[in-house]
PDB file of C-alpha atoms in Angstrom:
ATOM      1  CA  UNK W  10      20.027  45.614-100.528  1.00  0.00           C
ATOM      2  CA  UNK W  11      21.291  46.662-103.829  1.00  0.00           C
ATOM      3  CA  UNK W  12      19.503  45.695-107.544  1.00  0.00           C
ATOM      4  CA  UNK W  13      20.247  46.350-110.718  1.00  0.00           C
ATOM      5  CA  UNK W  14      23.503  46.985-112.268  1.00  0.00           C
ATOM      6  CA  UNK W  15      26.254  46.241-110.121  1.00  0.00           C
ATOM      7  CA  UNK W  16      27.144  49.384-108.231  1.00  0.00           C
ATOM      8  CA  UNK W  17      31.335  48.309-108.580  1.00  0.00           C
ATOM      9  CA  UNK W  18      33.967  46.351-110.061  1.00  0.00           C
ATOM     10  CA  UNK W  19      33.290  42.883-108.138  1.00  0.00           C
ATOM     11  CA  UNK W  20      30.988  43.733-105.121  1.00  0.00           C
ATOM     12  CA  UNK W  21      28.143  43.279-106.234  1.00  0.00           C
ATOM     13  CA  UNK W  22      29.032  39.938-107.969  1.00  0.00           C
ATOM     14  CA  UNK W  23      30.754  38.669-104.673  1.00  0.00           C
ATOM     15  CA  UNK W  24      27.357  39.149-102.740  1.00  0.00           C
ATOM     16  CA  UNK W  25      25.556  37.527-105.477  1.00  0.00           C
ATOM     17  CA  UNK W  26      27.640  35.022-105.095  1.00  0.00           C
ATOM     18  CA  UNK W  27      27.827  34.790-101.051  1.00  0.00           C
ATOM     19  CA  UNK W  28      23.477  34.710-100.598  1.00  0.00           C
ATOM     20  CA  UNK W  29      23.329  32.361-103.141  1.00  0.00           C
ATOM     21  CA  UNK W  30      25.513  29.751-101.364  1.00  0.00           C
ATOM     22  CA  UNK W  31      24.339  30.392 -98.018  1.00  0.00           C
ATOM     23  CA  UNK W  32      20.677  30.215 -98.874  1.00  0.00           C
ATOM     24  CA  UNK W  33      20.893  27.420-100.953  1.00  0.00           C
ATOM     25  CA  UNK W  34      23.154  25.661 -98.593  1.00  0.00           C
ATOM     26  CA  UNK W  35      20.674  25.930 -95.685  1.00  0.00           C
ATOM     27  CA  UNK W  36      17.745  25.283 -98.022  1.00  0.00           C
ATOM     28  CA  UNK W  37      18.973  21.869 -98.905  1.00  0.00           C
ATOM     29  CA  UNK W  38      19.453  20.624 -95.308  1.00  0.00           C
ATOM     30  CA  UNK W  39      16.232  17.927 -95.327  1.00  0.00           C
ATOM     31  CA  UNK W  40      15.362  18.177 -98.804  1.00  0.00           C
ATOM     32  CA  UNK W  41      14.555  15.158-100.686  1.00  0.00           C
ATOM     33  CA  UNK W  42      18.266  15.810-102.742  1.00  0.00           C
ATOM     34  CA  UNK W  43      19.798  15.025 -99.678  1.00  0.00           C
ATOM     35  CA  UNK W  44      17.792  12.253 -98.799  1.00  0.00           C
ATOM     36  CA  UNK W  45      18.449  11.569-101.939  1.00  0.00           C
ATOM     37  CA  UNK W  46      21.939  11.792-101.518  1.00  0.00           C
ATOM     38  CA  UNK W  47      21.944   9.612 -98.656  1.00  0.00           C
ATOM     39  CA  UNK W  48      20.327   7.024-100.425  1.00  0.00           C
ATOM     40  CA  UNK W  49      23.370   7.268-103.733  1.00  0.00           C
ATOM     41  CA  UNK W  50      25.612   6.959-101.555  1.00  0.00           C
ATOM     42  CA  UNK W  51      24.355   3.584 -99.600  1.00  0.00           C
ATOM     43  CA  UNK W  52      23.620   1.960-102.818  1.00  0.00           C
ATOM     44  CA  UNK W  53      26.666   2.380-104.777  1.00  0.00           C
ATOM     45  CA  UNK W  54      28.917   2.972-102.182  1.00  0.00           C
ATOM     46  CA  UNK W  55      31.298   4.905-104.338  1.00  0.00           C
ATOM     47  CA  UNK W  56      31.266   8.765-103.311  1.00  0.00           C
ATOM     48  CA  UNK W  57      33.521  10.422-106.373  1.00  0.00           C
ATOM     49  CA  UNK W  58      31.780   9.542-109.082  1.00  0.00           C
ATOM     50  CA  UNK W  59      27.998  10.392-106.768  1.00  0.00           C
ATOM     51  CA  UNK W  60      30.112  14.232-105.757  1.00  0.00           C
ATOM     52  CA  UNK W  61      30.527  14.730-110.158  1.00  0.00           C
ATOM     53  CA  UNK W  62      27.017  13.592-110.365  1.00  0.00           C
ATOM     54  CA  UNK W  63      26.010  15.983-108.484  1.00  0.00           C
ATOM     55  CA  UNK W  64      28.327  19.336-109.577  1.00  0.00           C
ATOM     56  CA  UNK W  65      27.361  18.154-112.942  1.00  0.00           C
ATOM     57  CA  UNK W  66      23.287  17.534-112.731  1.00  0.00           C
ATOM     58  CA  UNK W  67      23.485  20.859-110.615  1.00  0.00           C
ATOM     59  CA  UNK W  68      25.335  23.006-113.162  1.00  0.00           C
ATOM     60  CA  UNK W  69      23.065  21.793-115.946  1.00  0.00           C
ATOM     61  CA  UNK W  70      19.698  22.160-113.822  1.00  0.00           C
ATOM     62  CA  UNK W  71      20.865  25.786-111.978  1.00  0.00           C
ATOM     63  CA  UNK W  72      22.439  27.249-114.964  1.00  0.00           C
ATOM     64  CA  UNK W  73      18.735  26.618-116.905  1.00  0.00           C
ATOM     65  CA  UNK W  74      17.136  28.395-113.939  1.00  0.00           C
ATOM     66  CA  UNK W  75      19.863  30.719-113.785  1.00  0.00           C
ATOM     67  CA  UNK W  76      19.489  32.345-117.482  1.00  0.00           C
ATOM     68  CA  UNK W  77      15.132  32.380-117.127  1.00  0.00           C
ATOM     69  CA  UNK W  78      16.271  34.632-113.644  1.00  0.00           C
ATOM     70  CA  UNK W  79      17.922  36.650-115.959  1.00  0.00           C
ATOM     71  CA  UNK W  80      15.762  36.948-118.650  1.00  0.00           C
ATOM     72  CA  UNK W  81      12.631  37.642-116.844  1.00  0.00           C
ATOM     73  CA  UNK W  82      14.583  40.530-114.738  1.00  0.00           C
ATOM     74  CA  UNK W  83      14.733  41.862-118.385  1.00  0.00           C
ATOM     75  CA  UNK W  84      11.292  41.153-118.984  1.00  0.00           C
ATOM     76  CA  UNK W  85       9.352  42.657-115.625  1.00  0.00           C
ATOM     77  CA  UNK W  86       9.576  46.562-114.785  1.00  0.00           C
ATOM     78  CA  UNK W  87      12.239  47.020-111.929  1.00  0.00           C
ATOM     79  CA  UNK W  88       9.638  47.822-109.248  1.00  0.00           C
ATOM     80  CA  UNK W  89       7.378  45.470-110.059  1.00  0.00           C
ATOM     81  CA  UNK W  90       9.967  42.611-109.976  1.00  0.00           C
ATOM     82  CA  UNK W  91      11.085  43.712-106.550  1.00  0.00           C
ATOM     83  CA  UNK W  92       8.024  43.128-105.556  1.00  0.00           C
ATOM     84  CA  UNK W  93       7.394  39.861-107.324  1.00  0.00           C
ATOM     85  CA  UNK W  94      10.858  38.791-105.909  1.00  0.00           C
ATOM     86  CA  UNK W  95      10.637  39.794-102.501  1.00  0.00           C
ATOM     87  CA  UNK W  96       7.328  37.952-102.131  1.00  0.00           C
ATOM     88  CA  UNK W  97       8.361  34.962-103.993  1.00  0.00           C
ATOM     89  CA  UNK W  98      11.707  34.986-101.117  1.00  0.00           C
ATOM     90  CA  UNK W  99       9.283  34.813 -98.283  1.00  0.00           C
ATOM     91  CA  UNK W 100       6.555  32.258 -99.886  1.00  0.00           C
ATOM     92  CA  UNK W 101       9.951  30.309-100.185  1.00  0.00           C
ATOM     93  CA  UNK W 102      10.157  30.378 -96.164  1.00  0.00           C
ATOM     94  CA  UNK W 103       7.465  28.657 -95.765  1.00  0.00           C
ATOM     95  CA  UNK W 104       8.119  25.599 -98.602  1.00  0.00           C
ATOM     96  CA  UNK W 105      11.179  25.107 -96.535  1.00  0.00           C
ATOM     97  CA  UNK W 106       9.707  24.403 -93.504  1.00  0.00           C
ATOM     98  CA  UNK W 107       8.436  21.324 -94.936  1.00  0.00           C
ATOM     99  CA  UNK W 108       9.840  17.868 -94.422  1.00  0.00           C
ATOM    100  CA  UNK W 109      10.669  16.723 -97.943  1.00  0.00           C
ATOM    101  CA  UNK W 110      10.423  13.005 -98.198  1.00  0.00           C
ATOM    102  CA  UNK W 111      12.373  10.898-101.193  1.00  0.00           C
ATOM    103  CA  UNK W 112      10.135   9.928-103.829  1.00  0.00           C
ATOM    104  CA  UNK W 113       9.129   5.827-104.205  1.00  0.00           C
ATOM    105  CA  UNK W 114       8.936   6.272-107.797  1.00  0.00           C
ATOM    106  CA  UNK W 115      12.206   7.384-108.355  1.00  0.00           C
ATOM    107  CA  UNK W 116      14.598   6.759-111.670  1.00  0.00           C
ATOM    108  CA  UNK W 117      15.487   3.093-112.297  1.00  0.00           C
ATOM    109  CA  UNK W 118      19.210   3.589-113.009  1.00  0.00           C
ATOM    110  CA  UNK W 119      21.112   1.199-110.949  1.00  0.00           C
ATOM    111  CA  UNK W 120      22.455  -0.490-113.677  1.00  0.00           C
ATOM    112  CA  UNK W 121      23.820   2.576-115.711  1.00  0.00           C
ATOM    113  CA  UNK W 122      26.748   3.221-112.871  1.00  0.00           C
ATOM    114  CA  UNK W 123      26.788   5.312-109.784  1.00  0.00           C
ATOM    115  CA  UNK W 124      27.743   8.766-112.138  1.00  0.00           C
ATOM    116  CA  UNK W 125      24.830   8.177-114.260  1.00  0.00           C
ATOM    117  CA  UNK W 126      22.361   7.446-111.790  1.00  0.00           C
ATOM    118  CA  UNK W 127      23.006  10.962-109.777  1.00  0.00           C
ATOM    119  CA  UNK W 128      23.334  13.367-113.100  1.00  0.00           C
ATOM    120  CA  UNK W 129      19.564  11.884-113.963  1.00  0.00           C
ATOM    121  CA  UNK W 130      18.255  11.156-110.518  1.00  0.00           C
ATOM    122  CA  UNK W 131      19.656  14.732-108.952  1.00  0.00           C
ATOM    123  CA  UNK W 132      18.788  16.660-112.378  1.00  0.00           C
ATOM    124  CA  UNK W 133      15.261  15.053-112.280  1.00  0.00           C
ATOM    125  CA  UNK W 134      14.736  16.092-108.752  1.00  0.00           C
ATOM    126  CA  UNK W 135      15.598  19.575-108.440  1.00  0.00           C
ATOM    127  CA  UNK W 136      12.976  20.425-111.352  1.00  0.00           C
ATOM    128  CA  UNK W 137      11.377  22.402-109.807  1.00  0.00           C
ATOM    129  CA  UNK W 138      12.676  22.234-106.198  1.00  0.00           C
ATOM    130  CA  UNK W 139      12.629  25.139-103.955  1.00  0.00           C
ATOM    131  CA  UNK W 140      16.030  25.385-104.626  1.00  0.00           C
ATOM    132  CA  UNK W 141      15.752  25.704-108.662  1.00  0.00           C
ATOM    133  CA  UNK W 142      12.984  27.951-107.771  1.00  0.00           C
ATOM    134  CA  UNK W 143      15.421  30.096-105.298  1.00  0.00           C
ATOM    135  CA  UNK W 144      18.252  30.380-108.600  1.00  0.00           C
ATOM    136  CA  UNK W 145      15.437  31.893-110.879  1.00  0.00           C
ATOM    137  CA  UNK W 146      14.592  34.457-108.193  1.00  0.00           C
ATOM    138  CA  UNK W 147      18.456  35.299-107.326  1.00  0.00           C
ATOM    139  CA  UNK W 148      19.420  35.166-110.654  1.00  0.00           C
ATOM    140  CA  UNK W 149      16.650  37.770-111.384  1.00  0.00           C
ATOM    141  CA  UNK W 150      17.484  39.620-108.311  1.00  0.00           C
ATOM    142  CA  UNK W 151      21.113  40.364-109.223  1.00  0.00           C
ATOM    143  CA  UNK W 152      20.818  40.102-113.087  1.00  0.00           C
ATOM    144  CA  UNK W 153      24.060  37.799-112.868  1.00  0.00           C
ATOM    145  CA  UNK W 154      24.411  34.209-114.120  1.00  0.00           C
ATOM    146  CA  UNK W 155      27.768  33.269-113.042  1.00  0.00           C
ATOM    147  CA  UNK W 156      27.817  34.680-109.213  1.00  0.00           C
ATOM    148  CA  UNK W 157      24.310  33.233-108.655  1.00  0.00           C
ATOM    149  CA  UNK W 158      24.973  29.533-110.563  1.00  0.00           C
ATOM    150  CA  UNK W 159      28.112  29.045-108.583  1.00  0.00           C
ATOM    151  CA  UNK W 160      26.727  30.211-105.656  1.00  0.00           C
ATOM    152  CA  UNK W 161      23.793  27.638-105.562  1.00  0.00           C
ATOM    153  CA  UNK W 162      26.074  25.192-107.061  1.00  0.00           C
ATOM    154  CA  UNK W 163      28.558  25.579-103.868  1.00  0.00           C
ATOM    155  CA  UNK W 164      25.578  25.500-101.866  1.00  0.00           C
ATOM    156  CA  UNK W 165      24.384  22.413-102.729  1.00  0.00           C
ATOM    157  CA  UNK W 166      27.969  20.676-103.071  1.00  0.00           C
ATOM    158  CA  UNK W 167      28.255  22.026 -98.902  1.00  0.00           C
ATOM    159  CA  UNK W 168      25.290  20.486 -98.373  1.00  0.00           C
ATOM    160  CA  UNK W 169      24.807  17.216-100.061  1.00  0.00           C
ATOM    161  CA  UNK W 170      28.624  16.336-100.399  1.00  0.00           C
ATOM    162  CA  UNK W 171      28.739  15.267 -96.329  1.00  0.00           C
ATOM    163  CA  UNK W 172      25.856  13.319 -96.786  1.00  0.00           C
ATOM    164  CA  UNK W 173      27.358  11.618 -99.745  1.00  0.00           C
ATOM    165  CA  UNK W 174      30.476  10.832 -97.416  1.00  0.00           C
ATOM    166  CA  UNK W 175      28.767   9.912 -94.433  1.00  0.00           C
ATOM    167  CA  UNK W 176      25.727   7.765 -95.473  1.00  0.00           C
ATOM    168  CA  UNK W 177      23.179   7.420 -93.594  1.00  0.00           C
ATOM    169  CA  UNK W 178      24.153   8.041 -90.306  1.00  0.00           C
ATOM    170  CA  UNK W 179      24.530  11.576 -90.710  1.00  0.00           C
ATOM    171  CA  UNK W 180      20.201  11.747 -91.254  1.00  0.00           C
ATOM    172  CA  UNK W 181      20.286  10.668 -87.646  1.00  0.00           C
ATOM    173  CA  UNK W 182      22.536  13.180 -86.383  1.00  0.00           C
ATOM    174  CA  UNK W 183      21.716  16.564 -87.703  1.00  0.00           C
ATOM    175  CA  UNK W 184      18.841  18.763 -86.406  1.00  0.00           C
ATOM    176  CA  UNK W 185      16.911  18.904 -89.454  1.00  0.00           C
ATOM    177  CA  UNK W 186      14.325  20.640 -87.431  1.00  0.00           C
ATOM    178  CA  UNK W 187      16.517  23.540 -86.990  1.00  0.00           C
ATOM    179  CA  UNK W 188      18.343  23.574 -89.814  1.00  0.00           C
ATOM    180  CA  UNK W 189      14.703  24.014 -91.538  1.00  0.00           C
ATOM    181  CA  UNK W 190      14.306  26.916 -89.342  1.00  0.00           C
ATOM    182  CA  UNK W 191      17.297  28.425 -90.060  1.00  0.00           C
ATOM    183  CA  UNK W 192      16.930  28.344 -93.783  1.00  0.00           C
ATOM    184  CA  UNK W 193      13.809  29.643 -93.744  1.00  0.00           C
ATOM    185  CA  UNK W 194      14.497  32.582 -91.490  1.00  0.00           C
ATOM    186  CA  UNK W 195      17.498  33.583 -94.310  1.00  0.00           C
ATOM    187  CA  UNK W 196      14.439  33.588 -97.020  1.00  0.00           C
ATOM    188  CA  UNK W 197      12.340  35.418 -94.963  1.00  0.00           C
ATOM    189  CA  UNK W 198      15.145  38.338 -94.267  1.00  0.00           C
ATOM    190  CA  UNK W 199      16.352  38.211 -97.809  1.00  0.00           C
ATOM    191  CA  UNK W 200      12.836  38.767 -99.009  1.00  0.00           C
ATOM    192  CA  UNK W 201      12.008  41.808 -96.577  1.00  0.00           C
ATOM    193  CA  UNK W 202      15.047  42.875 -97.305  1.00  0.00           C
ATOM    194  CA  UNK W 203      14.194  43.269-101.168  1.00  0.00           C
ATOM    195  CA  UNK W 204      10.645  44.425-100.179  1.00  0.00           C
ATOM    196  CA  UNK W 205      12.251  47.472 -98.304  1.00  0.00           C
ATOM    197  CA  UNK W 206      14.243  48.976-101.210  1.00  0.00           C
ATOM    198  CA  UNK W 207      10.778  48.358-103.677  1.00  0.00           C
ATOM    199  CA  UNK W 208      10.744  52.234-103.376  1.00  0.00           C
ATOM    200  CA  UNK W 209      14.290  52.980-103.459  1.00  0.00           C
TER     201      UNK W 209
END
């Protein structure tokens, strides 16, 4: 695992870039986004302007959690944070594991347009969401904004964008069960993975 300043022109970013999609992509297979996402798309049944809602409410909410990775990376001695980050990764593994449900009390928006609705409904529920949790620590991992906001951002878009598009007969279908399993196993390598180089 390499941290700190990017060791080439490009690699560095490009890996950024690459765990951030992946882990965010599996991390957001059952979560209540996608649930949530399921639900958009039933109600308004129009999936364009539910996909913007989405890239733009994630942009907005990921780039936030994007620049605080950043800035406490600055903020926390270099061993220390590997150690605060590699943690964090596997305390992650277990959240994930965790059926999210959709929340009753959810935004009251279904007269502002199907665009509207998902920028405030999907900004309001990724605060603080594993996943907005998962940009801070990447972000602060790889002291990159860019690679790790349009990483997560791609990550979510992979997985919320099929459920937008197939409603809800695609909750019935996937193995959410594994798929929670799966994600969690990536945080719980990624985080070892930091933990080993806390000496290096």
């Amino acid at each position: 695992m390499v941290t700190g300043s990017p060791s080439g022109p490009g690699a560095f970013q490009v890996e950024g870039f690459l765990v951030a999609t992946g882990l965010v992509a599996l991390a957001e297979i059952g979560d209540k986004t996608q649930l949530l996402a399921f639900v958009l798309a039933v109600r308004f049944r129009r999936p364009v302007p539910i996909v913007a809602g989405i890239l733009v409410a994630t942009l907005a909410n990921h780039g936030v959690a994007a620049g605080f990775g950043v800035w406490l990376a600055a903020l926390v001695p270099p061993d220390a944070l590997r150690w605060l980050l590699g943690l964090s990764f596997i305390a992650m593994a277990a959240w994930v594991l965790v059926p999210d449900e959709l929340e009753a009390n959810g935004p009251q928006a279904a007269s502002r347009g199907a665009f509207a609705a998902t920028v405030v409904a999907f900004f309001l529920a990724e605060m603080g969401d594993k996943t907005q949790v998962a940009t801070v620590a990447l972000a602060a991992e790889y002291i990159e904004i860019v690679p790790v906001l349009a990483g997560t951002t791609l990550g979510m878009m992979i997985a919320n964008v099929p459920a937008v598009y197939l409603g809800e007969r695609c909750s019935h279908r996937v193995p959410m069960k594994l798929m929670r399993g799966a994600a969690a196993a990536s945080f719980v390598l990624f985080g070892v993975a930091v933990l080993l180089g806390a000496g290096s």
